[in-house]
Short mmCIF file of C-alpha atoms and ligand atoms in Angstrom, two decimals:
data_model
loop_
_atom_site.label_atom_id
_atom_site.label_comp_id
_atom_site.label_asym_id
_atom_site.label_seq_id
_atom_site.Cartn_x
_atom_site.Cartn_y
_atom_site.Cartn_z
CA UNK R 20 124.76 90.26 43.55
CA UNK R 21 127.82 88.30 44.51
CA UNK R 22 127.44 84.44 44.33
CA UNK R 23 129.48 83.00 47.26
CA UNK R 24 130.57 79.06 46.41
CA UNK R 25 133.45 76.90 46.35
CA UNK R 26 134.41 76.83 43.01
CA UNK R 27 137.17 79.04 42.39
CA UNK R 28 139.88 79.99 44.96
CA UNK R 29 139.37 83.01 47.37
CA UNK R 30 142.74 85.40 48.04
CA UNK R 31 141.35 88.03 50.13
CA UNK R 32 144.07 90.84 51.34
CA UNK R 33 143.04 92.68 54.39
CA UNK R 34 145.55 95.89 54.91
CA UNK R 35 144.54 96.70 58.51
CA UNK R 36 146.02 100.04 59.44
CA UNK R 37 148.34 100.37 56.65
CA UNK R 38 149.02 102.28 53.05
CA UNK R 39 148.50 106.10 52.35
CA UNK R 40 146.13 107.18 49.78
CA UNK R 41 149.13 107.55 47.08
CA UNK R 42 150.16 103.76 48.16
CA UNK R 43 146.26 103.30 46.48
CA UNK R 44 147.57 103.84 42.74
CA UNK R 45 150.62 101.23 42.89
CA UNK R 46 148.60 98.97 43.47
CA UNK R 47 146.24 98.76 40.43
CA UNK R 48 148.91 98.03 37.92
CA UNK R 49 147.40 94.71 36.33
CA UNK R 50 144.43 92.97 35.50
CA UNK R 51 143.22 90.56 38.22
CA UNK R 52 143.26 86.83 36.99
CA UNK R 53 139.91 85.18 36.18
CA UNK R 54 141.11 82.19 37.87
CA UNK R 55 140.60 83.47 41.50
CA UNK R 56 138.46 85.49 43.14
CA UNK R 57 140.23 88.59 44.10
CA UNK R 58 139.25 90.71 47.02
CA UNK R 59 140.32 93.34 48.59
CA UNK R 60 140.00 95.28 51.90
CA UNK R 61 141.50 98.33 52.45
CA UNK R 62 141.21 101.02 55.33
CA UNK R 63 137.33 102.28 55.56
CA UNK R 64 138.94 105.79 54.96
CA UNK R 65 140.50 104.64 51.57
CA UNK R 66 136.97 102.13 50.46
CA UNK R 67 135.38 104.94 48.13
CA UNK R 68 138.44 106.25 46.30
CA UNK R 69 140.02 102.31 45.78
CA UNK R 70 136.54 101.21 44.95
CA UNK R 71 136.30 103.73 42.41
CA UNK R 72 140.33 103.42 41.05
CA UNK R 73 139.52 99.75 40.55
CA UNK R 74 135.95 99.81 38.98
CA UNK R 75 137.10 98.86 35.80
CA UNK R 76 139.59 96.22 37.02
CA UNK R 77 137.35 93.57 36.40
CA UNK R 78 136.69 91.05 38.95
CA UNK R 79 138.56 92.94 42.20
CA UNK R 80 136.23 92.92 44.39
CA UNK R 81 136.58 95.87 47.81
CA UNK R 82 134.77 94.94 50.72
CA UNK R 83 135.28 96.56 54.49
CA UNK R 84 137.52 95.43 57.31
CA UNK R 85 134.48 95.90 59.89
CA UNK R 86 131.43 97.72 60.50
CA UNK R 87 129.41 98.46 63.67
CA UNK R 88 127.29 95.97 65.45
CA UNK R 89 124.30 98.26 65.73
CA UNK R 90 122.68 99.87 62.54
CA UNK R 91 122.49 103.52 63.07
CA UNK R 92 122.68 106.18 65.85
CA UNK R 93 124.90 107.58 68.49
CA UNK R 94 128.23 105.77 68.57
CA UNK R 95 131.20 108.19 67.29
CA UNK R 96 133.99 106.45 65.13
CA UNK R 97 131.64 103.98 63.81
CA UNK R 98 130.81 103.27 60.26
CA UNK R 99 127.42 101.36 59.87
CA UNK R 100 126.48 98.56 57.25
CA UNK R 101 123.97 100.90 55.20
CA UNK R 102 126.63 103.49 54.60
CA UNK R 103 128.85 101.12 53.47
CA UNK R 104 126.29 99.98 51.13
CA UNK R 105 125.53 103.29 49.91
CA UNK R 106 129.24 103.10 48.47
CA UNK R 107 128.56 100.21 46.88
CA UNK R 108 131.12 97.50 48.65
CA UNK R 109 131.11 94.22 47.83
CA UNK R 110 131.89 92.40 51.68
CA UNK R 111 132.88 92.99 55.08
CA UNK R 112 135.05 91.10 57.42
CA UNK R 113 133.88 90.92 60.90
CA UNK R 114 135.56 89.29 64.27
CA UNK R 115 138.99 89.71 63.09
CA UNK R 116 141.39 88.95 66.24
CA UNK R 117 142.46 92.41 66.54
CA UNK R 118 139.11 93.41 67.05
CA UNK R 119 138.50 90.99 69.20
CA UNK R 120 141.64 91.29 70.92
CA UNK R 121 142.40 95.03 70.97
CA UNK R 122 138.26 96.21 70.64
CA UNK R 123 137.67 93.91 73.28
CA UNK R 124 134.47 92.89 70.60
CA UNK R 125 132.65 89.63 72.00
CA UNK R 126 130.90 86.48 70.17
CA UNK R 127 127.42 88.52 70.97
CA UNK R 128 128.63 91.49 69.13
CA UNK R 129 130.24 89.95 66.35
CA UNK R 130 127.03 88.00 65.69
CA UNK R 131 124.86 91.46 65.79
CA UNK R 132 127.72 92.26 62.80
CA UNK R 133 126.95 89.25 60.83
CA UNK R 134 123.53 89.64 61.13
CA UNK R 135 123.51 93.20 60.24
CA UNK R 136 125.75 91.87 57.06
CA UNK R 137 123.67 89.31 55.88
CA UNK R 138 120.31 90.80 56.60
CA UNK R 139 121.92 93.43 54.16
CA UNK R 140 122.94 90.74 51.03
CA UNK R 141 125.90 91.17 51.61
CA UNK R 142 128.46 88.46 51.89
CA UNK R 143 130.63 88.40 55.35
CA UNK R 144 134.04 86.72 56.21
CA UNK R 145 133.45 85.69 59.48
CA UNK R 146 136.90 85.06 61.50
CA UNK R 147 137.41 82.59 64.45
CA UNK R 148 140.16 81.72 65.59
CA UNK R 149 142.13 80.22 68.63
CA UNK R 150 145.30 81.52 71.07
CA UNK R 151 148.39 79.79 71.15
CA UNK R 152 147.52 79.19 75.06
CA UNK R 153 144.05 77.76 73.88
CA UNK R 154 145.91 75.39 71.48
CA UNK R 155 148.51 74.08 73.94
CA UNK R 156 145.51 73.77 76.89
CA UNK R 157 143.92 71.20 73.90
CA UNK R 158 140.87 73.45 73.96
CA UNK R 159 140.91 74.88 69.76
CA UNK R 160 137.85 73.02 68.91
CA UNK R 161 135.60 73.91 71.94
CA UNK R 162 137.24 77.64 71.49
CA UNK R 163 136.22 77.80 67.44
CA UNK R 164 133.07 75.56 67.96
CA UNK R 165 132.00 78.80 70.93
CA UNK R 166 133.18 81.20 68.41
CA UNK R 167 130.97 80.08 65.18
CA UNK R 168 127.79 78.88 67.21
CA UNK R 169 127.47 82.39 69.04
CA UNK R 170 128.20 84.33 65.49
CA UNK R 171 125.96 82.46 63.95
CA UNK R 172 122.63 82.42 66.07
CA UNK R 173 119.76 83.55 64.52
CA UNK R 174 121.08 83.23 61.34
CA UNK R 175 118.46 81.48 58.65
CA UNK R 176 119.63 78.93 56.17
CA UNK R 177 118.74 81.87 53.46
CA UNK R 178 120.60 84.01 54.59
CA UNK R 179 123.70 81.55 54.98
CA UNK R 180 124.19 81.73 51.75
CA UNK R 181 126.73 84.78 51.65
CA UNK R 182 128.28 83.55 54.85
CA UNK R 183 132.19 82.53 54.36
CA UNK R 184 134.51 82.35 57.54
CA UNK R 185 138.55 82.43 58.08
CA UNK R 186 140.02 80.10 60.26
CA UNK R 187 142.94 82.71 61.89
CA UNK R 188 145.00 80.55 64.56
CA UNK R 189 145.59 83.81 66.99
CA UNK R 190 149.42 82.56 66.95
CA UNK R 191 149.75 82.66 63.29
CA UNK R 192 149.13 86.27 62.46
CA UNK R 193 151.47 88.46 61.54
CA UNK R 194 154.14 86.61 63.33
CA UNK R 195 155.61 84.31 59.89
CA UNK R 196 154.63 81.27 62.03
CA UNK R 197 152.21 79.58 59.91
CA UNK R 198 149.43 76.75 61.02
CA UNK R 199 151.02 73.44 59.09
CA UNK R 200 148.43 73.07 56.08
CA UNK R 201 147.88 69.60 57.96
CA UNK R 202 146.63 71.80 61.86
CA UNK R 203 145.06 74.27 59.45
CA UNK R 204 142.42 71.40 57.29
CA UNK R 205 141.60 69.65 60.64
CA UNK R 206 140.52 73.26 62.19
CA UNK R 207 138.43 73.71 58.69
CA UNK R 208 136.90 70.24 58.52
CA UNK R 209 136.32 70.49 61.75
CA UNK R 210 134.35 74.08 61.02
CA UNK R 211 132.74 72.29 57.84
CA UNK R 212 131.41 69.65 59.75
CA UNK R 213 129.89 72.07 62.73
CA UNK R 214 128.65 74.09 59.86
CA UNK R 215 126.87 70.78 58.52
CA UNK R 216 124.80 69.82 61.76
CA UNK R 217 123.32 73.54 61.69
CA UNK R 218 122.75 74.38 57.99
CA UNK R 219 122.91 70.57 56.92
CA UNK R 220 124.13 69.59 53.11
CA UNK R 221 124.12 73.71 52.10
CA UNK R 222 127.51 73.95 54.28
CA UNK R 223 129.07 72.19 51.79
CA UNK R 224 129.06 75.03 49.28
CA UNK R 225 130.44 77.67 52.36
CA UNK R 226 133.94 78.66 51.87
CA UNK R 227 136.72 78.46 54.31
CA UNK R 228 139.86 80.48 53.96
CA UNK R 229 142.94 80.28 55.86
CA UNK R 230 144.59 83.12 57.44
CA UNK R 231 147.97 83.86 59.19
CA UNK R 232 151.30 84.06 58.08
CA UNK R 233 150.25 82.99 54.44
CA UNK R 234 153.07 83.82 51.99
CA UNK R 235 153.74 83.17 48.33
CA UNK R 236 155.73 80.16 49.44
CA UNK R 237 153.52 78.43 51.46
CA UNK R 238 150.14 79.13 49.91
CA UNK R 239 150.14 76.29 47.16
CA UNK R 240 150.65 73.47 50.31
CA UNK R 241 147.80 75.25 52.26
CA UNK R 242 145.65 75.26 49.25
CA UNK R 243 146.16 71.79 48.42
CA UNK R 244 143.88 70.50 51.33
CA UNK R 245 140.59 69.71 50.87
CA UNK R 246 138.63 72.15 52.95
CA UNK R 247 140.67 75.10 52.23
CA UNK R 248 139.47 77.69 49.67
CA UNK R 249 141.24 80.44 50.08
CA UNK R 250 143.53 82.76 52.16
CA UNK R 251 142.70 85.83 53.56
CA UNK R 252 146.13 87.73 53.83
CA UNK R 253 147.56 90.34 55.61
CA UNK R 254 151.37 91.19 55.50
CA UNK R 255 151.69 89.49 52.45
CA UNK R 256 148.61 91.37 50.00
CA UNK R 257 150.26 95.16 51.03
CA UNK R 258 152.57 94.82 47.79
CA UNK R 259 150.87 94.04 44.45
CA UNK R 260 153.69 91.66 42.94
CA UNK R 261 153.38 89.72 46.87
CA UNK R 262 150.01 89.48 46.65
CA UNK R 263 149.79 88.66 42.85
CA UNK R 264 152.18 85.91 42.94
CA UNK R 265 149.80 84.34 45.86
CA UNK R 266 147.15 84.02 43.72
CA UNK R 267 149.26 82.42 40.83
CA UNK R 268 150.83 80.30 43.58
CA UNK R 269 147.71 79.07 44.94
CA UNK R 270 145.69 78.26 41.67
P1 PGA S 321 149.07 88.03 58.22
O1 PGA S 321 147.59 88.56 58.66
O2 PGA S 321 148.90 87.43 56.85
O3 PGA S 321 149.92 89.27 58.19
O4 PGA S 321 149.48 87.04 59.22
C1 PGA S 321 146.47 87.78 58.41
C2 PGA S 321 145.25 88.46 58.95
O5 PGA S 321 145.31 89.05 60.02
O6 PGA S 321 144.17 88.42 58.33
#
């Protein structure tokens, strides 16, 4: 069982839509460094072969980009949180922006998918994030304070325990303009804090990772802030020597 705490960085690369099962290989050319937690998400297609290529790279950890909100039955395309289990994953990511966005998935649904997570033991990544139009109407806190309250109803201070969550600024992703490291700790004490008044002095121990646009040059000024722990990574993980010099980076 995966402990989930603050005490060593998290780099997380989530590869969306992208790499072919030969790109799987390249990728597993060193040994991850004990220094960081190293996780990886790759398409669900991909999860059982990568999980398998990388079972004796040490610490790597594979978790899944999503799962379904419901936990079995008729809804074609769908993957649900037991069969993911079955093949032995260590996370899932769940309300990603481009499920949000392009899935049209809402705060209700995404909490059904953390519950479904956590109810399972296994840890989730839980993403909120706001627009750039939120940001310049002055509304990111009431947009990421909406976000985390819905996701997290009904979840039990037990079962908080595996919870982590991304702050993604919508704007940030994928587009190489990244949230100053000074826009991106207020967002994440801000999240700390919220996470305080529900789950009281426990939240300290929840970690927060940053996501959008993080590179191996500006990782090390994002990770110096206080309430940052992490990254979770898109463009940036694809390549291993990318990735691997954003973990050394941010140590
Ligand atoms: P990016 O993606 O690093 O390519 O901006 C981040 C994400 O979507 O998680």
């Amino acid at each position: 069982m995966i402990e989930i705490n603050r005490n060593k960085p998290y780099f997380v690369g989530n590869w969306k839509m992208n790499k072919s099962f030969s790109d799987l290989e390249n990728f597993i050319t060193n040994v991850p460094s004990a220094d960081c937690h190293q996780w990886i998400a790759p398409q669900m297609i991909h999860l059982h072969s990568f999980r398998e290529m990388t079972k004796n790279q040490g610490p790597l950890k594979v978790g899944s980009q999503n799962h379904c909100h419901e936990a079995s039955g008729a809804f074609t395309g769908e993957t649900s949180i037991e069969q993911l289990k079955d093949l032995g994953i260590d996370f899932t990511i769940v309300g990603h922006s481009e499920r949000r966005q392009l899935f049209s998935e809402s705060n209700e649904m995404v909490n059904k998918k953390v519950k479904l997570s956590l109810s399972h033991q296994l840890p989730v990544i839980l993403c909120l994030g706001e627009t750039l139009e939120e940001r310049e109407s002055e509304i990111t806190f009431n947009v990421i304070e909406k976000q985390l309250k819905v996701a997290l109803q009904e979840v039990s201070g037990t079962n908080f325990e595996r919870l982590m969550i991304a702050y993604e600024p919508v704007w940030a992703i994928g587009t190489g303009k990244t949230a100053t490291p000074e826009q991106a700790q207020e967002v994440h004490a801000f999240i700390r804090s919220s996470l305080n008044e529900l789950y009281g002095e426990s939240a300290q121990s929840t970690p927060i990772l940053y996501g959008g646009s993080v590179k191996p040059s500006n990782v090390k000024d994002l990770m110096a802030k206080t309430d940052i722990d992490g990254a979770l990574i898109g463009g940036a993980s694809l390549e291993f020597d990318s990735y691997n010099d954003l973990c050394k980076n941010g140590l």
